[in-house]
Amino acid sequence: MKIIFFLSTPTPYFLDSIQRLNDVFSPGKLLVVYDPLHHYTGYSTLLKKYNYESIHINDLQKYGGLSSFLRRFNPDLIYIPGWINKRLFLTTMWSKYEFVLGMDTPYLGKLRQKIFVKLIFAIAGRKKIRKIWTAGTAKSMKYARMINPGARVLPGLYCATVEKFIKNGVKTEMHDPIRLLYCGRLSPEKNPQLLIEALKGTEGFELWVAGSGPMLPIINAQGFVRYTGNVSPDELPDIMKEVDFLVLPSIYDRWGVVVHEAASAGLPLLLSYEVGAREWFLLPNKNGFLFSPYHTRELISILKMIRHLDNEKFREMSLISKKLGTLYNQYMWAMNFASFLHN
């Protein structure tokens, strides 16, 4: 059995998931080909910790290019990350090899999406695109079924390394001041500005910020912010042990693996309606709260409500988060992928 994973962003949690697949099913040959979107030089070092082979996509030239490499490797199954790399997508689609199309794109009813489905897939791709793995939101599942109503479509494309986070116990009482964790890129689409504005009008909170981005100077200027810098995946469980809630005010967030990580660590969740992972890991008013990313007052109301939570309710919210976070793990991820090996 030969398997190739083409990855545009080799994140540690995804590489951990592939490792679990390798451990559980021991395919004869498993190769990761990485084609990073971001100019990060550490991927080759990161990949060395895993016991499967990896190669940069540019190094395929020594095999005569992508098509020649596929013929020589002769895989039983290929994973490709959507259509970000158009050449990779088209080459794989028109090859003789079976492939799984990974996608987290939600269907938003945009004209561009409708044209994409009708002109590309309806004409050329439906017979080829038979296996689609989505993040698992209702809108991403809908988009996948529009691409090919007859395709095998599964949710669960992204999975946290749950065992790193379940070691954190159920939380029993909040800190004073209450500690909120924002973990992610500090950029407009993640909307940290709304969080800052809400906290300016609310006392009794400390905001822990893990991440970087163009909005960092604005964030760091606030007296209630504790900036942790960029946090490695191995450090994040310890950070989550020290805080009370995860908060993500995103305007656009297709999934958000950090939600899965936080739930597994027992953190109650404060999420905007636009965070995709809320569909799996948040039961509103049970283990957290939903709010609009466009209305500061709505978030302020939730923050004021949190201040009046008693320890029993807080512990119950933490326990529900932990139960939801552990419903999906990397063994199940590996089983999902293995199911694509069978037509």
CSV table of C-alpha atoms in Angstrom, one decimal:
chain,number,residue,atom,x,y,z
A,1,MET,CA,0.0,0.0,0.0
A,2,LYS,CA,1.4,3.4,-1.1
A,3,ILE,CA,0.0,6.7,0.1
A,4,ILE,CA,1.0,10.3,-0.7
A,5,PHE,CA,-0.1,13.4,1.3
A,6,PHE,CA,0.4,16.7,-0.4
A,7,LEU,CA,0.3,19.4,2.2
A,8,SER,CA,0.2,23.2,1.7
A,9,THR,CA,0.6,23.9,5.5
A,10,PRO,CA,2.3,21.0,7.4
A,11,THR,CA,0.8,21.8,10.8
A,12,PRO,CA,1.9,19.7,13.8
A,13,TYR,CA,-1.6,18.4,14.5
A,14,PHE,CA,-2.0,17.2,10.9
A,15,LEU,CA,1.4,15.6,10.9
A,16,ASP,CA,0.5,14.0,14.2
A,17,SER,CA,-2.6,12.6,12.6
A,18,ILE,CA,-0.6,11.2,9.7
A,19,GLN,CA,1.7,9.6,12.2
A,20,ARG,CA,-1.2,7.9,13.9
A,21,LEU,CA,-2.3,6.6,10.5
A,22,ASN,CA,1.2,5.2,9.9
A,23,ASP,CA,1.3,3.6,13.4
A,24,VAL,CA,-2.2,2.0,13.2
A,25,PHE,CA,-2.2,0.8,9.6
A,26,SER,CA,1.5,0.6,8.7
A,27,PRO,CA,1.1,1.2,4.9
A,28,GLY,CA,4.0,-0.1,2.9
A,29,LYS,CA,5.0,3.4,1.9
A,30,LEU,CA,3.8,6.8,3.2
A,31,LEU,CA,5.2,10.0,1.9
A,32,VAL,CA,4.4,13.6,2.7
A,33,VAL,CA,5.1,16.2,-0.1
A,34,TYR,CA,4.9,19.7,1.3
A,35,ASP,CA,4.3,22.8,-0.7
A,36,PRO,CA,4.1,25.5,2.0
A,37,LEU,CA,2.1,28.6,1.4
A,38,HIS,CA,4.1,30.5,4.0
A,39,HIS,CA,7.8,31.2,3.8
A,40,TYR,CA,8.7,29.3,6.9
A,41,THR,CA,12.0,27.6,6.8
A,42,GLY,CA,11.4,25.2,9.7
A,43,TYR,CA,9.2,22.6,8.0
A,44,SER,CA,12.0,20.3,7.1
A,45,THR,CA,13.2,20.3,10.7
A,46,LEU,CA,9.6,19.8,12.0
A,47,LEU,CA,9.1,16.8,9.7
A,48,LYS,CA,12.2,15.0,10.9
A,49,LYS,CA,10.5,14.0,14.2
A,50,TYR,CA,8.1,11.7,12.3
A,51,ASN,CA,9.0,8.2,11.1
A,52,TYR,CA,7.6,8.7,7.6
A,53,GLU,CA,9.3,10.2,4.6
A,54,SER,CA,8.9,13.8,3.4
A,55,ILE,CA,10.0,15.9,0.5
A,56,HIS,CA,9.6,19.5,-0.7
A,57,ILE,CA,7.5,19.7,-3.8
A,58,ASN,CA,10.3,21.5,-5.6
A,59,ASP,CA,12.5,18.5,-5.1
A,60,LEU,CA,10.2,16.4,-7.3
A,61,GLN,CA,12.1,17.9,-10.3
A,62,LYS,CA,14.8,15.3,-9.8
A,63,TYR,CA,12.1,12.8,-10.8
A,64,GLY,CA,11.2,14.7,-13.9
A,65,GLY,CA,8.3,16.7,-12.4
A,66,LEU,CA,5.0,15.9,-10.7
A,67,SER,CA,3.5,13.7,-13.4
A,68,SER,CA,6.6,11.6,-13.7
A,69,PHE,CA,7.0,11.3,-10.0
A,70,LEU,CA,3.4,10.0,-9.6
A,71,ARG,CA,4.1,7.4,-12.3
A,72,ARG,CA,7.2,6.2,-10.6
A,73,PHE,CA,5.7,6.2,-7.1
A,74,ASN,CA,2.5,4.6,-8.3
A,75,PRO,CA,0.4,5.4,-5.2
A,76,ASP,CA,-2.8,3.6,-4.2
A,77,LEU,CA,-4.2,6.8,-2.8
A,78,ILE,CA,-3.3,10.5,-2.8
A,79,TYR,CA,-4.5,13.3,-0.5
A,80,ILE,CA,-4.5,16.8,-2.0
A,81,PRO,CA,-5.5,20.0,0.0
A,82,GLY,CA,-8.2,21.4,-2.2
A,83,TRP,CA,-7.4,23.4,-5.3
A,84,ILE,CA,-4.9,25.9,-3.8
A,85,ASN,CA,-2.2,24.6,-6.1
A,86,LYS,CA,-4.0,24.5,-9.4
A,87,ARG,CA,-1.3,22.5,-11.2
A,88,LEU,CA,-1.3,19.8,-8.4
A,89,PHE,CA,-5.1,19.7,-8.4
A,90,LEU,CA,-5.4,19.4,-12.2
A,91,THR,CA,-2.5,16.9,-12.6
A,92,THR,CA,-3.9,14.7,-9.9
A,93,MET,CA,-7.5,14.9,-11.1
A,94,TRP,CA,-6.5,13.8,-14.6
A,95,SER,CA,-4.1,11.1,-13.5
A,96,LYS,CA,-5.2,7.5,-13.2
A,97,TYR,CA,-4.7,7.5,-9.4
A,98,GLU,CA,-7.4,7.6,-6.8
A,99,PHE,CA,-7.3,10.7,-4.6
A,100,VAL,CA,-9.0,12.3,-1.6
A,101,LEU,CA,-9.9,16.0,-2.0
A,102,GLY,CA,-9.5,17.8,1.3
A,103,MET,CA,-11.6,21.0,1.7
A,104,ASP,CA,-12.8,23.3,4.4
A,105,THR,CA,-14.4,25.9,2.2
A,106,PRO,CA,-18.0,26.7,3.2
A,107,TYR,CA,-20.6,27.2,0.6
A,108,LEU,CA,-21.6,30.9,0.9
A,109,GLY,CA,-23.9,31.1,-2.2
A,110,LYS,CA,-21.4,33.3,-4.0
A,111,LEU,CA,-21.5,33.5,-7.8
A,112,ARG,CA,-17.9,32.5,-8.0
A,113,GLN,CA,-18.6,29.3,-6.2
A,114,LYS,CA,-21.5,28.5,-8.4
A,115,ILE,CA,-19.5,29.1,-11.5
A,116,PHE,CA,-16.6,27.0,-10.1
A,117,VAL,CA,-18.9,24.0,-9.6
A,118,LYS,CA,-20.7,24.2,-12.9
A,119,LEU,CA,-17.9,25.0,-15.3
A,120,ILE,CA,-15.1,22.9,-13.8
A,121,PHE,CA,-16.5,20.0,-11.9
A,122,ALA,CA,-19.8,19.5,-13.7
A,123,ILE,CA,-17.9,19.2,-17.0
A,124,ALA,CA,-14.7,17.5,-16.1
A,125,GLY,CA,-14.4,16.5,-12.5
A,126,ARG,CA,-17.4,14.6,-11.2
A,127,LYS,CA,-16.3,11.3,-12.5
A,128,LYS,CA,-12.8,11.9,-11.0
A,129,ILE,CA,-13.7,13.6,-7.7
A,130,ARG,CA,-15.2,10.7,-5.9
A,131,LYS,CA,-13.7,11.1,-2.4
A,132,ILE,CA,-14.0,14.4,-0.4
A,133,TRP,CA,-12.9,15.0,3.1
A,134,THR,CA,-14.4,18.1,4.7
A,135,ALA,CA,-13.7,20.0,7.9
A,136,GLY,CA,-17.2,19.0,8.9
A,137,THR,CA,-19.3,22.2,9.0
A,138,ALA,CA,-22.7,22.0,7.4
A,139,LYS,CA,-21.7,24.5,4.8
A,140,SER,CA,-18.5,22.6,3.8
A,141,MET,CA,-20.5,19.4,3.6
A,142,LYS,CA,-23.0,21.1,1.3
A,143,TYR,CA,-20.3,22.5,-0.9
A,144,ALA,CA,-18.7,19.0,-1.2
A,145,ARG,CA,-22.0,17.5,-2.3
A,146,MET,CA,-22.6,20.2,-4.8
A,147,ILE,CA,-19.2,19.4,-6.4
A,148,ASN,CA,-20.3,15.8,-6.8
A,149,PRO,CA,-23.6,14.5,-5.3
A,150,GLY,CA,-22.4,11.0,-5.8
A,151,ALA,CA,-19.0,11.4,-4.0
A,152,ARG,CA,-18.1,9.7,-0.8
A,153,VAL,CA,-18.0,12.7,1.6
A,154,LEU,CA,-16.7,12.5,5.2
A,155,PRO,CA,-16.3,15.1,7.9
A,156,GLY,CA,-13.4,15.3,10.3
A,157,LEU,CA,-10.5,16.5,8.1
A,158,TYR,CA,-8.9,18.3,11.0
A,159,CYS,CA,-8.2,16.8,14.4
A,160,ALA,CA,-6.3,18.1,17.4
A,161,THR,CA,-3.7,16.0,19.1
A,162,VAL,CA,-6.2,15.4,21.9
A,163,GLU,CA,-3.9,13.4,24.1
A,164,LYS,CA,-1.7,16.5,24.7
A,165,PHE,CA,-4.7,18.4,26.1
A,166,ILE,CA,-6.8,15.8,28.0
A,167,LYS,CA,-4.1,15.7,30.6
A,168,ASN,CA,-5.5,19.1,31.9
A,169,GLY,CA,-8.0,18.4,34.5
A,170,VAL,CA,-11.6,19.7,34.7
A,171,LYS,CA,-11.6,23.3,35.9
A,172,THR,CA,-13.2,24.0,39.2
A,173,GLU,CA,-13.0,27.7,39.8
A,174,MET,CA,-12.2,30.9,37.8
A,175,HIS,CA,-9.3,33.2,38.5
A,176,ASP,CA,-9.7,36.7,39.7
A,177,PRO,CA,-9.5,38.5,37.3
A,178,ILE,CA,-11.0,36.0,34.9
A,179,ARG,CA,-8.5,34.9,32.3
A,180,LEU,CA,-9.6,34.8,28.7
A,181,LEU,CA,-7.3,33.2,26.1
A,182,TYR,CA,-7.2,34.5,22.5
A,183,CYS,CA,-5.0,32.1,20.4
A,184,GLY,CA,-4.6,32.8,16.7
A,185,ARG,CA,-3.4,35.3,14.1
A,186,LEU,CA,-3.7,38.9,15.1
A,187,SER,CA,-5.3,40.1,11.8
A,188,PRO,CA,-8.6,41.8,10.8
A,189,GLU,CA,-10.5,38.6,9.8
A,190,LYS,CA,-9.8,37.2,13.2
A,191,ASN,CA,-11.4,40.3,14.7
A,192,PRO,CA,-9.4,40.8,17.9
A,193,GLN,CA,-10.4,44.5,17.8
A,194,LEU,CA,-14.0,43.5,18.9
A,195,LEU,CA,-12.6,41.7,21.9
A,196,ILE,CA,-10.5,44.7,22.8
A,197,GLU,CA,-13.4,47.1,22.6
A,198,ALA,CA,-15.6,44.7,24.7
A,199,LEU,CA,-13.0,44.4,27.4
A,200,LYS,CA,-12.5,48.2,27.6
A,201,GLY,CA,-16.1,48.4,28.7
A,202,THR,CA,-15.9,45.5,31.2
A,203,GLU,CA,-14.0,45.1,34.4
A,204,GLY,CA,-12.7,41.9,36.0
A,205,PHE,CA,-10.9,40.3,33.0
A,206,GLU,CA,-7.4,39.6,31.9
A,207,LEU,CA,-6.8,38.8,28.2
A,208,TRP,CA,-4.0,36.3,27.5
A,209,VAL,CA,-2.9,36.6,23.8
A,210,ALA,CA,-1.0,33.9,22.0
A,211,GLY,CA,-0.1,34.6,18.4
A,212,SER,CA,1.3,37.3,16.1
A,213,GLY,CA,0.2,39.5,13.2
A,214,PRO,CA,-0.3,43.0,12.0
A,215,MET,CA,-2.6,44.0,14.9
A,216,LEU,CA,-0.1,43.2,17.6
A,217,PRO,CA,0.8,46.8,18.4
A,218,ILE,CA,-2.9,47.6,19.1
A,219,ILE,CA,-3.3,44.5,21.3
A,220,ASN,CA,-0.1,45.1,23.2
A,221,ALA,CA,-1.1,48.6,24.1
A,222,GLN,CA,-3.9,47.5,26.3
A,223,GLY,CA,-3.3,47.3,30.1
A,224,PHE,CA,-5.4,44.2,30.5
A,225,VAL,CA,-3.5,42.2,27.9
A,226,ARG,CA,-0.9,39.6,28.9
A,227,TYR,CA,1.0,38.7,25.7
A,228,THR,CA,2.6,35.3,25.6
A,229,GLY,CA,4.1,35.5,22.1
A,230,ASN,CA,3.9,32.7,19.6
A,231,VAL,CA,3.2,29.5,21.5
A,232,SER,CA,4.4,26.1,20.3
A,233,PRO,CA,2.0,23.1,20.2
A,234,ASP,CA,3.9,21.5,23.1
A,235,GLU,CA,3.5,24.7,25.2
A,236,LEU,CA,-0.2,25.4,24.5
A,237,PRO,CA,-1.6,22.8,27.0
A,238,ASP,CA,0.3,24.5,29.8
A,239,ILE,CA,-1.1,27.9,28.8
A,240,MET,CA,-4.6,26.5,28.7
A,241,LYS,CA,-4.1,25.1,32.2
A,242,GLU,CA,-3.6,28.7,33.4
A,243,VAL,CA,-6.7,30.4,31.8
A,244,ASP,CA,-10.5,30.1,32.2
A,245,PHE,CA,-12.1,30.6,28.7
A,246,LEU,CA,-11.1,30.5,25.1
A,247,VAL,CA,-12.5,33.4,23.1
A,248,LEU,CA,-12.5,33.7,19.3
A,249,PRO,CA,-14.3,36.7,17.8
A,250,SER,CA,-13.6,35.8,14.2
A,251,ILE,CA,-15.4,37.3,11.2
A,252,TYR,CA,-14.2,34.5,9.1
A,253,ASP,CA,-12.8,31.2,10.4
A,254,ARG,CA,-13.4,28.0,8.3
A,255,TRP,CA,-12.7,25.7,11.2
A,256,GLY,CA,-10.3,26.5,14.1
A,257,VAL,CA,-8.4,23.5,15.5
A,258,VAL,CA,-7.7,25.5,18.6
A,259,VAL,CA,-11.3,25.1,19.6
A,260,HIS,CA,-10.9,21.3,19.6
A,261,GLU,CA,-7.7,21.7,21.6
A,262,ALA,CA,-9.3,24.0,24.1
A,263,ALA,CA,-12.4,21.8,24.6
A,264,SER,CA,-10.1,18.8,25.2
A,265,ALA,CA,-8.3,20.8,27.8
A,266,GLY,CA,-11.6,21.6,29.5
A,267,LEU,CA,-11.9,25.2,28.6
A,268,PRO,CA,-15.4,26.7,28.3
A,269,LEU,CA,-15.7,28.5,24.9
A,270,LEU,CA,-16.7,32.0,23.8
A,271,LEU,CA,-17.1,31.8,20.0
A,272,SER,CA,-18.5,34.0,17.2
A,273,TYR,CA,-21.0,32.5,14.9
A,274,GLU,CA,-18.4,32.5,12.2
A,275,VAL,CA,-16.1,29.9,13.8
A,276,GLY,CA,-16.6,26.7,12.0
A,277,ALA,CA,-15.6,24.3,14.8
A,278,ARG,CA,-18.4,25.6,17.0
A,279,GLU,CA,-20.7,23.1,15.3
A,280,TRP,CA,-18.8,20.2,16.9
A,281,PHE,CA,-17.5,21.5,20.2
A,282,LEU,CA,-19.9,24.2,21.5
A,283,LEU,CA,-23.3,23.6,23.0
A,284,PRO,CA,-24.6,27.2,23.5
A,285,ASN,CA,-25.3,28.0,27.2
A,286,LYS,CA,-23.9,24.5,28.2
A,287,ASN,CA,-20.2,24.8,27.7
A,288,GLY,CA,-19.9,28.3,26.5
A,289,PHE,CA,-21.6,31.1,24.5
A,290,LEU,CA,-22.1,32.3,21.0
A,291,PHE,CA,-22.0,35.9,19.9
A,292,SER,CA,-22.1,38.0,16.8
A,293,PRO,CA,-18.6,39.2,15.6
A,294,TYR,CA,-20.2,42.5,14.6
A,295,HIS,CA,-21.8,43.6,17.8
A,296,THR,CA,-19.6,44.6,20.7
A,297,ARG,CA,-22.5,45.0,23.1
A,298,GLU,CA,-23.5,41.3,22.6
A,299,LEU,CA,-20.0,40.2,23.8
A,300,ILE,CA,-20.1,42.7,26.7
A,301,SER,CA,-23.4,41.1,27.8
A,302,ILE,CA,-21.8,37.7,27.8
A,303,LEU,CA,-18.7,38.8,29.7
A,304,LYS,CA,-20.9,40.4,32.4
A,305,MET,CA,-22.9,37.1,32.6
A,306,ILE,CA,-19.7,35.2,33.1
A,307,ARG,CA,-18.7,37.3,36.0
A,308,HIS,CA,-21.7,36.0,37.9
A,309,LEU,CA,-21.1,32.3,37.2
A,310,ASP,CA,-20.7,30.2,40.4
A,311,ASN,CA,-18.0,27.5,40.7
A,312,GLU,CA,-20.5,24.7,40.2
A,313,LYS,CA,-21.7,26.0,36.9
A,314,PHE,CA,-18.1,26.8,35.7
A,315,ARG,CA,-17.0,23.2,36.6
A,316,GLU,CA,-20.1,21.8,34.7
A,317,MET,CA,-19.1,23.9,31.6
A,318,SER,CA,-15.5,22.6,31.8
A,319,LEU,CA,-16.7,19.0,32.1
A,320,ILE,CA,-19.0,19.3,29.0
A,321,SER,CA,-16.2,20.9,27.0
A,322,LYS,CA,-13.9,18.0,27.9
A,323,LYS,CA,-16.5,15.4,26.9
A,324,LEU,CA,-17.1,17.1,23.5
A,325,GLY,CA,-13.4,17.6,22.9
A,326,THR,CA,-12.6,13.9,23.3
A,327,LEU,CA,-15.4,12.7,21.0
A,328,TYR,CA,-13.0,12.9,18.0
A,329,ASN,CA,-9.4,11.8,18.1
A,330,GLN,CA,-6.5,11.0,15.8
A,331,TYR,CA,-7.3,7.2,15.9
A,332,MET,CA,-10.7,8.0,14.5
A,333,TRP,CA,-9.1,10.4,12.0
A,334,ALA,CA,-6.9,7.5,10.8
A,335,MET,CA,-9.9,5.2,10.5
A,336,ASN,CA,-11.7,7.9,8.4
A,337,PHE,CA,-8.8,8.1,6.0
A,338,ALA,CA,-8.4,4.3,5.9
A,339,SER,CA,-12.1,4.1,4.8
A,340,PHE,CA,-11.2,6.0,1.6
A,341,LEU,CA,-8.9,3.2,0.7
A,342,HIS,CA,-11.9,1.1,-0.1
A,343,ASN,CA,-14.0,2.0,-3.1
